[in-house]
XYZ file of C-alpha atoms in Angstrom:
421
model
C 111.297 132.460 17.747
C 112.739 134.230 14.665
C 110.741 136.746 12.809
C 108.578 135.537 9.816
C 109.555 136.828 6.355
C 105.981 135.657 5.043
C 104.047 138.869 3.615
C 100.318 138.886 2.374
C 97.978 141.535 0.887
C 95.859 143.318 4.019
C 92.895 141.753 2.185
C 94.326 137.871 2.980
C 93.878 138.847 6.533
C 91.357 136.617 8.490
C 90.890 135.671 12.118
C 93.340 132.940 13.154
C 96.252 134.292 11.590
C 99.454 135.244 13.589
C 100.902 138.827 12.202
C 103.931 140.676 13.243
C 103.408 144.473 12.496
C 106.608 146.423 11.147
C 105.613 149.521 13.212
C 106.371 151.418 16.103
C 104.204 150.828 19.315
C 102.951 154.352 18.898
C 101.459 153.872 15.441
C 98.854 151.296 16.401
C 96.477 150.523 19.415
C 97.594 146.672 20.165
C 99.108 145.448 23.344
C 102.141 144.134 21.286
C 103.437 144.099 17.705
C 103.214 140.408 17.287
C 99.498 138.529 17.862
C 96.985 136.032 16.600
C 93.975 137.918 15.270
C 91.027 136.735 17.675
C 88.134 138.553 16.599
C 86.712 140.661 13.750
C 87.321 143.587 15.747
C 90.810 143.194 15.818
C 90.669 142.115 12.034
C 88.870 145.565 11.217
C 91.443 147.444 13.259
C 94.013 145.961 11.279
C 92.517 146.810 8.010
C 91.921 150.458 9.306
C 96.022 150.836 9.498
C 95.933 150.982 5.754
C 99.201 148.972 5.489
C 100.306 147.842 1.648
C 101.445 144.322 3.368
C 101.348 142.264 6.382
C 104.007 140.102 7.894
C 102.439 136.563 9.062
C 103.692 133.354 10.616
C 102.280 130.438 9.026
C 103.707 127.952 11.715
C 101.854 129.932 14.730
C 98.823 130.673 12.692
C 95.683 128.244 12.857
C 94.712 128.709 9.319
C 95.769 129.804 5.961
C 95.257 133.465 4.599
C 92.285 134.258 2.239
C 93.203 133.821 -1.620
C 95.254 137.283 -3.250
C 92.535 139.482 -4.649
C 94.330 138.806 -7.997
C 93.075 135.249 -7.765
C 89.740 136.288 -7.447
C 86.538 137.635 -10.051
C 87.131 141.376 -10.514
C 83.812 141.878 -9.152
C 85.261 140.402 -5.333
C 88.453 142.274 -6.170
C 86.609 145.441 -5.830
C 84.707 144.444 -2.563
C 87.968 143.203 -1.197
C 89.709 146.555 -1.404
C 90.118 148.192 1.843
C 87.979 151.399 2.702
C 89.961 154.421 3.527
C 89.927 154.731 7.246
C 88.419 157.576 8.958
C 89.376 159.180 12.331
C 88.857 156.306 14.718
C 88.282 155.803 18.478
C 91.433 153.247 18.259
C 93.846 155.871 16.615
C 92.660 158.127 19.603
C 93.168 155.579 22.296
C 96.894 154.934 20.627
C 97.272 158.768 20.831
C 96.415 158.591 24.647
C 98.751 155.494 25.132
C 101.636 157.421 23.787
C 100.694 160.452 26.072
C 100.596 158.082 29.372
C 103.896 156.325 28.276
C 105.720 160.076 27.958
C 104.123 160.842 31.510
C 105.731 157.895 32.761
C 108.883 158.124 31.399
C 109.167 161.601 32.653
C 108.383 160.488 35.946
C 111.247 157.626 36.292
C 113.469 160.291 34.771
C 112.595 162.442 37.738
C 113.219 159.969 40.193
C 116.601 159.267 38.469
C 117.530 162.828 39.158
C 116.598 162.932 42.741
C 118.231 159.650 43.248
C 121.777 161.050 41.693
C 121.081 164.266 44.002
C 120.704 162.358 47.180
C 123.771 159.840 46.118
C 125.779 163.018 45.748
C 125.139 164.017 49.467
C 125.663 160.666 50.656
C 128.834 160.601 49.032
C 129.974 164.049 50.103
C 128.808 162.890 53.690
C 130.952 159.881 53.564
C 134.226 161.951 52.542
C 133.174 164.113 55.239
C 133.436 161.506 57.928
C 136.964 161.268 57.189
C 138.020 165.181 56.916
C 135.666 166.962 59.148
C 133.533 164.636 61.130
C 132.026 167.461 62.925
C 129.977 168.712 60.322
C 128.665 165.045 59.710
C 125.082 165.372 61.700
C 124.313 168.487 59.699
C 124.912 166.539 56.195
C 123.460 163.793 57.474
C 120.463 165.718 58.774
C 119.819 167.254 55.119
C 119.753 163.746 53.406
C 117.009 162.553 56.260
C 115.150 165.504 56.165
C 114.590 165.248 52.117
C 113.529 161.734 52.478
C 111.417 162.151 55.466
C 109.183 164.661 53.344
C 108.896 161.997 50.836
C 108.308 159.221 53.004
C 105.217 161.073 54.687
C 103.296 161.720 51.441
C 99.316 160.990 52.391
C 99.358 158.348 49.954
C 102.204 156.380 50.417
C 105.511 156.039 48.086
C 106.307 154.132 45.126
C 109.567 151.990 45.349
C 112.217 152.480 42.321
C 115.327 150.277 41.393
C 117.558 152.600 39.833
C 119.200 151.050 36.683
C 121.400 153.598 35.905
C 125.606 153.970 36.233
C 125.066 156.722 39.381
C 123.571 153.670 41.193
C 126.765 151.141 40.987
C 129.036 153.505 43.287
C 130.678 152.644 46.449
C 127.773 154.433 48.388
C 124.945 152.739 47.455
C 124.697 150.466 50.557
C 124.340 153.186 53.012
C 121.384 155.088 50.939
C 119.954 151.513 50.018
C 119.377 150.554 53.847
C 118.349 154.137 54.704
C 115.591 154.457 52.060
C 114.478 150.839 53.003
C 114.425 151.423 56.596
C 112.635 154.448 56.416
C 110.154 153.068 54.225
C 109.457 150.106 56.357
C 109.281 152.737 59.478
C 106.478 154.357 57.632
C 104.849 151.006 57.078
C 104.879 150.347 60.812
C 103.222 153.409 61.591
C 106.227 155.320 62.547
C 105.843 159.200 62.865
C 108.014 161.729 61.082
C 110.412 162.131 64.222
C 110.892 158.204 64.230
C 111.828 157.946 60.684
C 114.363 160.711 60.727
C 115.976 158.824 63.788
C 115.630 155.752 62.055
C 117.183 157.302 58.997
C 119.919 159.020 60.638
C 120.952 155.413 62.052
C 120.636 153.596 58.703
C 122.613 156.254 56.975
C 125.512 155.861 59.635
C 124.961 152.364 60.555
C 128.058 151.238 58.922
C 130.617 154.268 59.811
C 132.572 151.997 62.005
C 133.780 150.215 59.025
C 136.339 153.183 58.490
C 138.120 151.793 61.194
C 138.628 148.130 59.984
C 141.581 148.081 57.335
C 140.345 148.108 53.875
C 142.321 144.649 52.862
C 139.571 142.994 55.145
C 136.876 144.748 53.717
C 137.754 144.253 50.163
C 138.634 140.504 50.615
C 136.371 138.618 48.137
C 137.525 135.472 49.937
C 136.262 134.206 53.065
C 137.569 136.055 56.135
C 139.996 133.976 58.573
C 138.949 134.198 62.254
C 140.878 136.903 63.291
C 139.708 138.988 60.171
C 136.443 137.856 61.269
C 136.878 139.199 64.938
C 138.005 142.596 63.394
C 135.138 142.978 61.375
C 132.645 142.143 63.940
C 134.130 145.261 65.818
C 132.932 147.590 63.701
C 129.424 148.233 65.215
C 131.588 149.412 68.307
C 133.965 151.169 66.431
C 131.002 153.217 65.116
C 129.363 153.725 68.775
C 132.956 155.296 69.854
C 132.798 157.615 66.818
C 129.203 158.418 67.365
C 129.504 159.303 70.855
C 132.598 161.690 69.793
C 129.875 163.145 67.549
C 127.301 163.353 70.387
C 124.950 161.782 68.373
C 121.032 160.779 70.070
C 121.127 157.543 72.045
C 118.801 156.021 69.648
C 120.903 156.628 66.545
C 123.652 155.230 68.626
C 121.928 152.319 69.568
C 121.244 151.499 65.869
C 124.922 151.988 64.826
C 125.661 149.304 67.561
C 122.957 146.926 67.036
C 122.357 146.535 63.427
C 123.732 143.056 63.480
C 122.268 141.834 66.533
C 119.576 139.090 65.316
C 116.461 138.122 67.716
C 117.653 134.606 68.142
C 120.722 135.592 69.742
C 123.030 134.745 66.830
C 124.134 138.390 65.941
C 127.227 140.239 66.932
C 128.792 142.144 69.142
C 127.016 140.706 71.861
C 124.588 138.052 70.906
C 121.553 139.727 72.171
C 118.002 138.657 71.998
C 114.856 140.288 70.669
C 113.586 142.071 73.951
C 117.114 143.539 74.378
C 117.425 144.942 71.089
C 116.179 148.456 70.518
C 112.850 148.619 67.615
C 114.864 150.587 65.460
C 117.629 148.551 65.485
C 115.377 145.722 64.711
C 114.175 147.473 61.539
C 117.644 148.323 59.962
C 118.770 144.747 60.797
C 116.481 143.495 58.394
C 117.230 145.895 55.739
C 120.764 145.586 55.890
C 120.307 142.087 55.968
C 118.546 142.091 53.087
C 120.845 144.612 50.631
C 123.845 142.609 51.614
C 122.081 139.503 50.080
C 121.453 141.408 47.018
C 124.816 143.571 46.756
C 127.019 141.482 48.445
C 130.767 142.611 48.286
C 131.515 139.290 45.748
C 128.918 140.136 43.014
C 128.700 136.222 42.307
C 126.974 135.542 45.443
C 124.400 137.855 44.659
C 120.675 136.897 44.625
C 117.655 138.320 43.220
C 115.402 140.716 45.548
C 112.538 137.740 45.226
C 114.963 135.119 46.315
C 116.335 137.485 49.422
C 112.919 137.838 50.755
C 112.117 134.598 50.419
C 115.362 133.075 52.188
C 114.986 135.520 54.837
C 111.524 134.564 55.468
C 111.815 130.521 54.659
C 115.106 129.872 56.089
C 116.228 132.664 58.745
C 112.758 134.435 59.948
C 113.579 133.525 63.753
C 116.652 136.247 62.921
C 114.135 138.714 62.855
C 111.270 140.842 64.275
C 108.328 138.950 63.105
C 105.844 141.676 62.703
C 108.561 144.220 61.057
C 109.537 141.516 58.485
C 106.097 140.784 57.331
C 105.677 144.242 56.850
C 109.115 144.382 54.882
C 107.812 141.705 52.810
C 104.537 143.735 52.207
C 106.641 146.606 51.216
C 108.607 145.140 48.797
C 105.819 143.123 47.160
C 105.799 139.691 45.338
C 108.025 140.755 42.787
C 110.288 143.726 44.147
C 111.754 146.512 42.287
C 114.889 144.957 40.196
C 113.354 141.448 40.095
C 113.110 139.997 36.431
C 109.651 138.355 35.844
C 107.581 136.320 33.261
C 104.040 137.672 32.180
C 101.412 135.113 31.532
C 101.948 135.804 27.749
C 105.521 134.521 27.993
C 107.193 137.900 27.831
C 109.987 138.945 29.954
C 110.171 142.445 31.951
C 112.144 144.100 34.722
C 110.506 145.657 37.583
C 110.918 149.177 37.831
C 108.633 150.222 40.710
C 105.936 149.133 43.049
C 103.506 150.379 45.873
C 103.129 148.532 48.907
C 99.337 148.544 48.417
C 99.555 147.138 44.950
C 102.009 144.211 45.286
C 100.870 142.085 41.895
C 100.563 145.606 39.591
C 104.391 146.927 39.943
C 105.648 149.100 36.906
C 107.801 146.970 33.922
C 109.966 147.508 31.227
C 108.949 145.178 28.565
C 111.357 142.959 26.279
C 109.835 143.500 23.021
C 112.379 142.313 20.264
C 110.652 144.677 17.616
C 110.829 147.661 19.503
C 114.405 149.473 19.938
C 115.820 149.320 23.223
C 115.939 152.742 23.365
C 112.057 153.096 22.919
C 111.329 150.183 25.337
C 107.911 149.835 26.412
C 107.274 150.579 29.815
C 103.832 149.211 31.241
C 102.135 149.941 34.721
C 100.237 146.850 35.431
C 97.693 148.947 37.706
C 96.537 150.405 34.398
C 96.997 147.229 32.026
C 94.365 144.615 33.565
C 94.872 142.364 30.569
C 98.498 141.769 31.545
C 99.713 139.981 34.752
C 102.966 138.449 36.017
C 103.178 134.330 36.092
C 106.498 133.898 38.066
C 110.133 135.485 38.694
C 113.068 134.451 37.019
C 116.856 134.556 37.234
C 118.688 136.418 34.515
C 120.134 133.235 33.554
C 116.877 132.098 31.756
C 116.953 135.002 29.392
C 118.788 134.572 26.083
C 121.645 137.281 25.722
C 119.449 139.354 23.559
C 116.671 139.812 26.580
C 119.554 140.225 29.022
C 121.122 143.133 27.199
C 117.679 144.578 26.671
C 116.230 144.786 30.162
C 119.890 145.074 31.241
C 119.443 143.746 35.224
C 122.008 145.483 37.048
C 124.424 143.550 39.370
C 124.242 146.128 42.075
C 120.466 147.235 42.837
C 119.757 150.226 44.546
C 116.616 151.909 45.527
C 114.629 155.222 45.860
C 111.256 156.383 46.285
C 108.813 159.137 45.249
C 105.228 159.912 46.346
C 102.422 157.929 44.829
C 100.539 160.006 42.444
C 96.929 160.160 41.020
C 96.317 157.626 37.960
C-alpha cells in the first residue's frame, strides 16, 4: 500500500490511528516505522519523540484524529501542548537496540570474510587438481581442519546463507556439500576424526568430473543416453584419481558412492543401503540437496524449503532415514536462503539459524521506509513478538521487495560458532 500524505499535529494523535514515522529505525523504539497506535503507552512514547508533525493513514485507522489545537479554546490549547521529553527508558532501549544490530552486522560481516577466505582455498585446491595433484591432499586438509575446528564448537554452530558476489563462483558446490556434510556429521554425533574424513570426501567428491567433457557438464538441455552414461562414470573416474593420490579408503568410498541411493536407484552400481558406507550416505543427502537448490540450469532451481520437502515427501526411500531426519533438523523449518512472510505480513530473507532453534532464525526484513543499505536485521530468538507465518516464493514478492531482499539464484552456506546472547 502506498505511503499516506496526510499529516497531523502530535496533539491530534489518539489510540486507533495508523501512523507512519518519517524517522530512521534507530531514532525510535518501535518495532516498525508504520503501525496502529494500540494503547496509551504507545501514544505517550510517540509524543515524547517531539515531532513537529506526524503522518497518518486514514484508510488504515480506526478513528479520526483529535481536533487541531487551533480549533480548541485557548485554555485547552495550553493543556494540549506536548511537554518536553526528559531522558526516558524508551530512548535507552532504542540505543540498546542499535548496539545489538551493530554487533549482529559485524558478526555477519565476519562470517562473510571467513567464507571468502575458505572459498579462495577451495578455488586454489581445484586448480591444483589440474597442475599439481600431489599437493591436493595437503590443501584439502587445511580447508577441512579449519571447518572441523568450527564444527566442534561446544555450543554448536549457526548455519548462514552467503549473499554476496563471492558466493556465485564455480567452486560453491564443493564447499556447500562439505559444510553441510560436516554439520550433519556433527548432528549425528561423529567425532572430529570422522568429521575430518567426511569433510575430505565431500570436498573431493566430484573430482572425477575433471575427466568428463565440458560439453557434457555444461549442457543445459537434457543429456542423451551416451552423455548420461559418461556423466555417470565420474564417481569411477574420481576413485581412480584418488587411488593415485593414495587417499584414505573411507574418502575413496565417499567419492565412489556419493550418487548411490539406499533404494538401489543410484549409480554407478545400484547399491542398497547396507552396502553403502555411512559417510557416503551423508554426502549423498547433502549433494542431492545442493543440486536441487543450485542446479546447472538456474531455471530448475527450487528453494531450500521446497528441496527439503521434496526429499522427505517424494524421495525419502532414497536416503538413510536417520541421517535425512537429522539433516532436516540441521537445516530448520526455514533454511537459510529461504524467503518468508511474518505473521504481521512483512517479508524477509533467512540469513542464519541454529539447529536447536528451527523457528527462530536471523532475518533481513523488507521495510520500504528504511534504505536497503541500512536494512533491519532481526534475530527472532531475541524478538519474541515476531514470528514466521510461512515460506514464500520470490514470485510472490513485488519488484521492490525482491530487489531489496535480493534472493540469490545460487545459494551458498557457511558456519560459525553459536555465541552467547
